PDB file of C-alpha atoms and ligand atoms in Angstrom:
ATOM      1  CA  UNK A 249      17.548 -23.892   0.602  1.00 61.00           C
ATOM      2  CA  UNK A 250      17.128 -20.296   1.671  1.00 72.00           C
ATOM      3  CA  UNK A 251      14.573 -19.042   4.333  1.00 84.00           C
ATOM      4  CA  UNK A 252      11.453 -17.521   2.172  1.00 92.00           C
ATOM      5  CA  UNK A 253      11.093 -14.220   2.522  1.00 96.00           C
ATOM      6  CA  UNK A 254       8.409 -12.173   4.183  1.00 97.00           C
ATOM      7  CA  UNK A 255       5.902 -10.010   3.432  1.00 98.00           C
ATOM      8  CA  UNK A 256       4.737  -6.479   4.964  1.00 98.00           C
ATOM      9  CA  UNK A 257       1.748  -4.382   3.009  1.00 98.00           C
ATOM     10  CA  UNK A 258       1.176  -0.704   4.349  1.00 97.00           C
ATOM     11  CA  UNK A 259      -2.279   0.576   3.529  1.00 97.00           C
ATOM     12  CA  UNK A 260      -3.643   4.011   4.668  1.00 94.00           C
ATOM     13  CA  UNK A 261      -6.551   6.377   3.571  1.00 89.00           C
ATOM     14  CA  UNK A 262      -5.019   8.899   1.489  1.00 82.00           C
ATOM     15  CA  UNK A 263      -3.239  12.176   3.321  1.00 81.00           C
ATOM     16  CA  UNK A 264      -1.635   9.590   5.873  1.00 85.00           C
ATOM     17  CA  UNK A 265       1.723   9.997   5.236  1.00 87.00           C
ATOM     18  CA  UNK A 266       2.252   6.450   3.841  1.00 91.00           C
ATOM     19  CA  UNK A 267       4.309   7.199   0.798  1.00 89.00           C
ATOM     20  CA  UNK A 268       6.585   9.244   2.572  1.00 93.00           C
ATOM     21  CA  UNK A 269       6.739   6.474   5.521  1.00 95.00           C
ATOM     22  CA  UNK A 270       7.599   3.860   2.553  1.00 95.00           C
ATOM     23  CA  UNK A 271      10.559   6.612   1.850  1.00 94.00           C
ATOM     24  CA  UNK A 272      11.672   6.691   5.038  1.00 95.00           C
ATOM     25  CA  UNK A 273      11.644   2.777   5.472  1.00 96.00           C
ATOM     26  CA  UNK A 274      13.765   1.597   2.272  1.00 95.00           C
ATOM     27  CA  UNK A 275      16.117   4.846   1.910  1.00 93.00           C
ATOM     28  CA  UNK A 276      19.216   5.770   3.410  1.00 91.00           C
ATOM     29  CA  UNK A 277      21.969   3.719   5.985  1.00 92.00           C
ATOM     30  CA  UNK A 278      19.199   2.363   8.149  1.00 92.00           C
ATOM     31  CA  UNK A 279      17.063   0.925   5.303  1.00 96.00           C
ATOM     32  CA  UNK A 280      15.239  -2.344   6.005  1.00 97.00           C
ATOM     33  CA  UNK A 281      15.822  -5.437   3.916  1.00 96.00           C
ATOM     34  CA  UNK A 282      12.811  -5.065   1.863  1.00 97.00           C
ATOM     35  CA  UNK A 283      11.842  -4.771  -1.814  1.00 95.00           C
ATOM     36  CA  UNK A 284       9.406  -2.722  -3.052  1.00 94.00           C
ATOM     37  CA  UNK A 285       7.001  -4.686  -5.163  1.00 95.00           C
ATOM     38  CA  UNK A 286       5.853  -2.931  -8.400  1.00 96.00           C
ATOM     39  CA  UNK A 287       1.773  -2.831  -8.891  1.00 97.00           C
ATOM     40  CA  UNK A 288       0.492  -2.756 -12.017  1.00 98.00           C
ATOM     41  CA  UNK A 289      -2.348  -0.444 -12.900  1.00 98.00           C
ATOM     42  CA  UNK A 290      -4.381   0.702 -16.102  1.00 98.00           C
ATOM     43  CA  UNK A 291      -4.294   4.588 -14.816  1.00 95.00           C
ATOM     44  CA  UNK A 292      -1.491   6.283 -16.639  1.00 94.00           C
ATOM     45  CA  UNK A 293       1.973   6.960 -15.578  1.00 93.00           C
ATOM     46  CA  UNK A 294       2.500  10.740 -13.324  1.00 90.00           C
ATOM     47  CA  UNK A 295       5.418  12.983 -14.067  1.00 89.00           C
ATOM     48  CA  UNK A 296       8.466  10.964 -12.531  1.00 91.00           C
ATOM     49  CA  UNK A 297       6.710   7.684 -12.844  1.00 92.00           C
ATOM     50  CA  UNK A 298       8.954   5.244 -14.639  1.00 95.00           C
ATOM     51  CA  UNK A 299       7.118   1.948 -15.926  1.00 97.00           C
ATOM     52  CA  UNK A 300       9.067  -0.709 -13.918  1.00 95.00           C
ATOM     53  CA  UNK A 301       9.611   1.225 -11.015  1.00 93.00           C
ATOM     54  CA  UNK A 302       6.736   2.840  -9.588  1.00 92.00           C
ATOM     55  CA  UNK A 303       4.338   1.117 -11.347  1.00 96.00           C
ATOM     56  CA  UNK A 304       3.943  -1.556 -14.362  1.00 97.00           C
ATOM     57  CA  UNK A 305       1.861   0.374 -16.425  1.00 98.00           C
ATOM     58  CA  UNK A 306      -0.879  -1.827 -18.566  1.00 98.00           C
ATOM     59  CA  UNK A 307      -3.511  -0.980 -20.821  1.00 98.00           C
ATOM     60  CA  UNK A 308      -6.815  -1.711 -19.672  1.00 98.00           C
ATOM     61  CA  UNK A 309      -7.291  -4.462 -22.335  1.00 98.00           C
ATOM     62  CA  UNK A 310      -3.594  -5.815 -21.449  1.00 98.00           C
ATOM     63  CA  UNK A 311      -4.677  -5.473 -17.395  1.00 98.00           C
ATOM     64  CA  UNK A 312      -7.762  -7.864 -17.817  1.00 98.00           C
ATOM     65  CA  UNK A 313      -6.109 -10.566 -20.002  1.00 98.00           C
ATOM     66  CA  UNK A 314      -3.269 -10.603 -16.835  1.00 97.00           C
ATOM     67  CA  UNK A 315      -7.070 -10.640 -14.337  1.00 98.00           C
ATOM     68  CA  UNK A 316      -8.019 -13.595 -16.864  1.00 98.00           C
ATOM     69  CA  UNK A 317      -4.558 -15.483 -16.406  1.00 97.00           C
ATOM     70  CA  UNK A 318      -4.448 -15.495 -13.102  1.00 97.00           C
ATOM     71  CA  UNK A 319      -1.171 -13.324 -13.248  1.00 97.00           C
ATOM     72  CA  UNK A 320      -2.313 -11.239  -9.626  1.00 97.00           C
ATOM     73  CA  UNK A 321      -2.502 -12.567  -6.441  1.00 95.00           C
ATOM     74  CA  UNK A 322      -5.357  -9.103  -5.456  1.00 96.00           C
ATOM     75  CA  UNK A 323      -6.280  -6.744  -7.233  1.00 97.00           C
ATOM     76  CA  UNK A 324      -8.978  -4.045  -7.586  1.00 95.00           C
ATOM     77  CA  UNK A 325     -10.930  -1.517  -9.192  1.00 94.00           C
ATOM     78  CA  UNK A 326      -9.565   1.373  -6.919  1.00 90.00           C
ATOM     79  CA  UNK A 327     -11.418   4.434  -8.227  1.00 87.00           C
ATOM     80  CA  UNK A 328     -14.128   3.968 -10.780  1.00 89.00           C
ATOM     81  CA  UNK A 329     -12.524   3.029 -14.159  1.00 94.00           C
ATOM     82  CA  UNK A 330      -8.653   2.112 -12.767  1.00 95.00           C
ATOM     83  CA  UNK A 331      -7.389  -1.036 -11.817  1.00 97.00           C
ATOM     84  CA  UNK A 332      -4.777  -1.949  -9.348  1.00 97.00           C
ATOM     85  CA  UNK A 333      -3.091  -5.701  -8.767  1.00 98.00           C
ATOM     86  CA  UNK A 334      -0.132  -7.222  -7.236  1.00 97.00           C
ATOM     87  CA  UNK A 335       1.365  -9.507 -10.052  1.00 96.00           C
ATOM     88  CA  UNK A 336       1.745 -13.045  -8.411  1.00 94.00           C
ATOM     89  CA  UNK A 337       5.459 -13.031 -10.070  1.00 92.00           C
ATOM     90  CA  UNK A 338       6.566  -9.932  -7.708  1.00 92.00           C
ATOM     91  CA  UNK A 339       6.302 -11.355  -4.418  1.00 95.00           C
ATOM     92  CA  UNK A 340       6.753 -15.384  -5.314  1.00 93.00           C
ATOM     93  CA  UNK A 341       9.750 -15.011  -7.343  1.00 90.00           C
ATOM     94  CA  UNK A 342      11.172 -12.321  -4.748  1.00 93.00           C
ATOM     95  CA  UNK A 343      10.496 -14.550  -1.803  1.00 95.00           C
ATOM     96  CA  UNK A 344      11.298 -17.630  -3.247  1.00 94.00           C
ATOM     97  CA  UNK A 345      15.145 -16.345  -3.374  1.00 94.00           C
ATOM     98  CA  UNK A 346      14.855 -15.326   0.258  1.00 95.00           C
ATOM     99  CA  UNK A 347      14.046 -11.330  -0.313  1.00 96.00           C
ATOM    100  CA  UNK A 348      11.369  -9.850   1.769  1.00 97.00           C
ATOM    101  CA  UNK A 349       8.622  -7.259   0.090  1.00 97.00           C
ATOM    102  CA  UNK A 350       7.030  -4.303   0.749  1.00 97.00           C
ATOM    103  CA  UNK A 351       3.513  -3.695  -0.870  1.00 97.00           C
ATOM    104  CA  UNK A 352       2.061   0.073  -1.177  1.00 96.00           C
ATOM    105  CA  UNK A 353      -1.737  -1.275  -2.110  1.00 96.00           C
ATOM    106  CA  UNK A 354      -5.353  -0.017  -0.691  1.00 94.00           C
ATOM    107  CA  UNK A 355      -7.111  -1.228   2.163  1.00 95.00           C
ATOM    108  CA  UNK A 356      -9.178  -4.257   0.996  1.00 95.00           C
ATOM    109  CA  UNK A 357      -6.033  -5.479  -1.283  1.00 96.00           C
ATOM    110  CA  UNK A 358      -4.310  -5.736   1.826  1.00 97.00           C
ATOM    111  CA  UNK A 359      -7.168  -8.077   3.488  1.00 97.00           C
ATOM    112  CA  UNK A 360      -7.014 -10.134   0.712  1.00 97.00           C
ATOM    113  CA  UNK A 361      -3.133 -10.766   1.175  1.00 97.00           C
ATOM    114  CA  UNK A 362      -3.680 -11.727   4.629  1.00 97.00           C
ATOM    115  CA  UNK A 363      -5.815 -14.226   3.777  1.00 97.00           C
ATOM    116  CA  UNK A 364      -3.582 -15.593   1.166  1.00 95.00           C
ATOM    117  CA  UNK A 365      -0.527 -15.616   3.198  1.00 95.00           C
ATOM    118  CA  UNK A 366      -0.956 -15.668   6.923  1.00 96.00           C
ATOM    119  CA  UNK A 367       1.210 -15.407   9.125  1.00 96.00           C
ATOM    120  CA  UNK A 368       4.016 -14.692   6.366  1.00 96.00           C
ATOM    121  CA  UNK A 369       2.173 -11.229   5.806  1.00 98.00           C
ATOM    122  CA  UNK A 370       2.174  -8.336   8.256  1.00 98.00           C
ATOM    123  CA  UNK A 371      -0.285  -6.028   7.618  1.00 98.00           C
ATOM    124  CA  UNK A 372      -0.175  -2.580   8.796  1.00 98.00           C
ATOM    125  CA  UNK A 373      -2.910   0.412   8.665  1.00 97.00           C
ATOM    126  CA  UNK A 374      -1.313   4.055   8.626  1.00 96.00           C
ATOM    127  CA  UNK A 375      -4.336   6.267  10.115  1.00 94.00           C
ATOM    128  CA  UNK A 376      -4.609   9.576  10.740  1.00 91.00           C
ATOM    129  CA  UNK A 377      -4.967  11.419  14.627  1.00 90.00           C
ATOM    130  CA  UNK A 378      -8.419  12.039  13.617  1.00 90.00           C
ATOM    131  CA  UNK A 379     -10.991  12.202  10.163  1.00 90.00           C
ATOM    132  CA  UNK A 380     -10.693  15.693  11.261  1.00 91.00           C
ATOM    133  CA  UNK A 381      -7.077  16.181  10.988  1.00 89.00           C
ATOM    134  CA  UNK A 382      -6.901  14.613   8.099  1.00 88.00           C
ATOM    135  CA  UNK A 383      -9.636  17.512   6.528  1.00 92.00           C
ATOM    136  CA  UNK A 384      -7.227  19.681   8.124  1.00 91.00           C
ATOM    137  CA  UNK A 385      -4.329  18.396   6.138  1.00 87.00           C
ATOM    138  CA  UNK A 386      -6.001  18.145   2.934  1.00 88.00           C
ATOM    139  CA  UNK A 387      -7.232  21.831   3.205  1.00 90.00           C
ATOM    140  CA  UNK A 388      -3.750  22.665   4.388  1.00 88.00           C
ATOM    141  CA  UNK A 389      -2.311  21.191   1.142  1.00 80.00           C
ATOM    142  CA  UNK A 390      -4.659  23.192  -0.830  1.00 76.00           C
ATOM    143  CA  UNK A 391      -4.003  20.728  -3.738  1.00 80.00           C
ATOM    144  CA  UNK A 392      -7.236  19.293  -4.304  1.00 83.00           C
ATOM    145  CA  UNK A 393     -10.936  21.197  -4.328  1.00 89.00           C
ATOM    146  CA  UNK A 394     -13.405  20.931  -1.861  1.00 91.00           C
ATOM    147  CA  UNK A 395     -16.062  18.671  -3.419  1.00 91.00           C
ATOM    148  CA  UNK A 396     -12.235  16.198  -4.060  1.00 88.00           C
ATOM    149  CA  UNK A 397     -11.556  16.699  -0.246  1.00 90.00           C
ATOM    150  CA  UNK A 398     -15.123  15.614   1.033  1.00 91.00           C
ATOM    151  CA  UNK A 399     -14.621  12.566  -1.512  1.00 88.00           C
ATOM    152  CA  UNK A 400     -11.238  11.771  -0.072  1.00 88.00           C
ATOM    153  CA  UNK A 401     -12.308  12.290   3.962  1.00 91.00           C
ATOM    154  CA  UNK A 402     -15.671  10.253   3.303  1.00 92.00           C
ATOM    155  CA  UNK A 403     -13.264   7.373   1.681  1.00 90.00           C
ATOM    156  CA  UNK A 404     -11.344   7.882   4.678  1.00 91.00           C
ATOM    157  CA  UNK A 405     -13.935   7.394   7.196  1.00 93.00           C
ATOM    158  CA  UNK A 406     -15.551   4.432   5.344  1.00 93.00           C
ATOM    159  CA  UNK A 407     -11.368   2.812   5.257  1.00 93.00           C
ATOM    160  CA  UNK A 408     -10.704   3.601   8.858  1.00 94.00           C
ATOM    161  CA  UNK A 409     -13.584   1.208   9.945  1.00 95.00           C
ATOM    162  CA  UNK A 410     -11.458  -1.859   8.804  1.00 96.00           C
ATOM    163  CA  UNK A 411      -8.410  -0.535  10.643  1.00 96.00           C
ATOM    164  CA  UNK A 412      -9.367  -3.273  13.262  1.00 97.00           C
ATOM    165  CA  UNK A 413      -8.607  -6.085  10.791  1.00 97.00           C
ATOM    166  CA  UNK A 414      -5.194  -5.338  10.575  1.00 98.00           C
ATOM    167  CA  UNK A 415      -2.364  -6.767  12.307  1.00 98.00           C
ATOM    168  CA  UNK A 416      -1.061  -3.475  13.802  1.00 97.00           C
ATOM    169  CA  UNK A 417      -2.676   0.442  13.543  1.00 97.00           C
ATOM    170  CA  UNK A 418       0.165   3.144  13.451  1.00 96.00           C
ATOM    171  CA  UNK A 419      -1.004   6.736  14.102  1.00 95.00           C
ATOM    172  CA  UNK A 420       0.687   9.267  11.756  1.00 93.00           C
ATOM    173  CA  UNK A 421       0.816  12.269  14.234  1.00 91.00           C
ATOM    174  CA  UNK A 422       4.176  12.678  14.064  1.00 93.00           C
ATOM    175  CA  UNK A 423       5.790  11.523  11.516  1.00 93.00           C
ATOM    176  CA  UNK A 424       9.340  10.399  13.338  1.00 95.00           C
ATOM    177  CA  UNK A 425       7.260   8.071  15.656  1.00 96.00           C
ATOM    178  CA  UNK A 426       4.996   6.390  13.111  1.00 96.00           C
ATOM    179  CA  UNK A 427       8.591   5.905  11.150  1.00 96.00           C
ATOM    180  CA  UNK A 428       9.847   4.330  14.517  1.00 96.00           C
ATOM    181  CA  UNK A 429       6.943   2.472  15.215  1.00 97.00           C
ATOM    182  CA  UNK A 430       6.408   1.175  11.908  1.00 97.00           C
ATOM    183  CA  UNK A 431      10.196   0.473  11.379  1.00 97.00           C
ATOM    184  CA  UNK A 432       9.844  -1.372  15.174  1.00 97.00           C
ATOM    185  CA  UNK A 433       6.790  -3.818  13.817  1.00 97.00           C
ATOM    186  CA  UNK A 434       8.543  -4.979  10.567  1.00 98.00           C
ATOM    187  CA  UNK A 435      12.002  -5.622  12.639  1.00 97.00           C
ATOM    188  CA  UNK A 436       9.936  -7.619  14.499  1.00 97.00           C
ATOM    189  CA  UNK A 437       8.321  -9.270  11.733  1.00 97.00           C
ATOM    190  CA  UNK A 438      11.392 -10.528   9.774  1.00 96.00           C
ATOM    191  CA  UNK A 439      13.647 -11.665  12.838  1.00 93.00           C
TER     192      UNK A 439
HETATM  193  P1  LIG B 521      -2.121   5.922  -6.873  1.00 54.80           P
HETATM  194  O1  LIG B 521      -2.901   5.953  -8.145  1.00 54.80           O
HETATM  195  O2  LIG B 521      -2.284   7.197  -6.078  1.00 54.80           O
HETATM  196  O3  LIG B 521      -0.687   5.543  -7.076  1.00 54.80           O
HETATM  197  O4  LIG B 521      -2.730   4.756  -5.949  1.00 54.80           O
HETATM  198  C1  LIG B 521      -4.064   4.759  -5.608  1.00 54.80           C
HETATM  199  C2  LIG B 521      -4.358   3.674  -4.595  1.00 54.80           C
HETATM  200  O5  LIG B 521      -4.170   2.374  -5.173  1.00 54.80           O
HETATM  201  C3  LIG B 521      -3.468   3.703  -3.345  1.00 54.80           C
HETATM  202  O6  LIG B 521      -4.302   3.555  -2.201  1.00 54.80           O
HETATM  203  C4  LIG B 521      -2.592   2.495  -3.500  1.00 54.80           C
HETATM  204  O7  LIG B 521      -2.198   1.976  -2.248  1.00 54.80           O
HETATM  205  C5  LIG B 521      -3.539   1.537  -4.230  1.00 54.80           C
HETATM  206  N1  LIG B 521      -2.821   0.439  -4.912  1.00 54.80           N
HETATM  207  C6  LIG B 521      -1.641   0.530  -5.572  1.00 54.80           C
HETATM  208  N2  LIG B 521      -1.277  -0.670  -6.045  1.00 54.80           N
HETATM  209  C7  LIG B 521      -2.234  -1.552  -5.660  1.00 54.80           C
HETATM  210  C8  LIG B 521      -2.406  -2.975  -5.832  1.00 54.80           C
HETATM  211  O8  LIG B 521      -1.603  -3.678  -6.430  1.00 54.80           O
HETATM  212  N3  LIG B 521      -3.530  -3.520  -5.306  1.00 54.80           N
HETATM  213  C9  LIG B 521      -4.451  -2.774  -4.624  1.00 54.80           C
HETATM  214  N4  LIG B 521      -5.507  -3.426  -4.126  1.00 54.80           N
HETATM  215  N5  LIG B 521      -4.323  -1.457  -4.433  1.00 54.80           N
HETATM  216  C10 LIG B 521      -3.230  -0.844  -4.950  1.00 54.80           C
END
């Protein structure tokens, strides 16, 4: 029989960097051995969003009957409205055959894998330097309005205070070292 595979969830107030830290981690010749495992949500697909790949895309009525099956291991009701699980088939069946996952999912989804999995889980929190350089980056992007940006740094702020929960903090001030260190912690956690 082969070894089961592991599991590492990344989960950071949004404006950390963590998408582009995922990039970093799974592309190129360095890439680590993991497989990113596909959410499914009832929000609708972005452009360059295929179903399958960045997320399984459900309709809300098709999301709740998976809730009522016990299809997801976590999941929940992110923003008001729009509903986010991990489907219990992406990480079982992947680390049943020995593969080790990677799960992009918010703060308290994380929590909840912890306590399902223990020690087989590694659960990181990307934070920013400060809730004030992380206004400073939002206003920087100048994607999103004001009254969105106070949302986002208040969601921050609340997030941030279950940073000690997790089983390692990485502070995304520059983004080569959080790669490193986050790249350092997952080595770590599948050897
Ligand atoms: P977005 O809509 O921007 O892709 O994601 C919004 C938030 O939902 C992000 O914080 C993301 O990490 C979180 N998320 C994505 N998938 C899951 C999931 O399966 N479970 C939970 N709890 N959160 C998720």
């Amino acid at each position: 029989m082969c070894k089961e595979g592991r599991i590492v969830v990344l989960s950071a107030p949004s404006g950390c960097g963590k998408s582009t830290i995922i990039h970093n981690l799974l592309e190129g010749d360095d890439a680590l051995p993991l497989e990113f495992s596909v959410s499914a949500t009832n929000r609708a697909p972005r452009t360059g969003e295929a179903d399958g790949v960045s997320y399984h895309f459900l309709s809300t009525e098709a999301f709740l009957a998976a809730v009522a099956d016990g299809s997801f291991v976590e999941w929940e009701e992110v923003y008001p409205g729009r509903f986010y699980g991990t489907l219990r088939s992406e990480i079982d069946r992947k680390t049943a055959l020995g593969r080790n996952v990677i799960l992009d999912i918010d703060v308290k989804g994380a929590l909840n894998v912890k306590r399902i999995y223990g020690d087989r889980a590694l659960i990181i929190f990307v934070q920013p330097p400060s809730v004030d350089e992380l206004r400073r980056r939002l206003e920087g992007r100048a994607t999103d309005s004001p009254e969105v940006i106070d949302q986002r740094v208040g969601k921050a702020a609340y997030e941030l205070g279950f940073a000690p929960q997790f089983d390692i903090r990485v502070v995304n001030d520059n983004l080569d070292s959080a790669v490193a260190d986050t790249r350092a912690a997952i080595e770590r956690h599948l050897a």
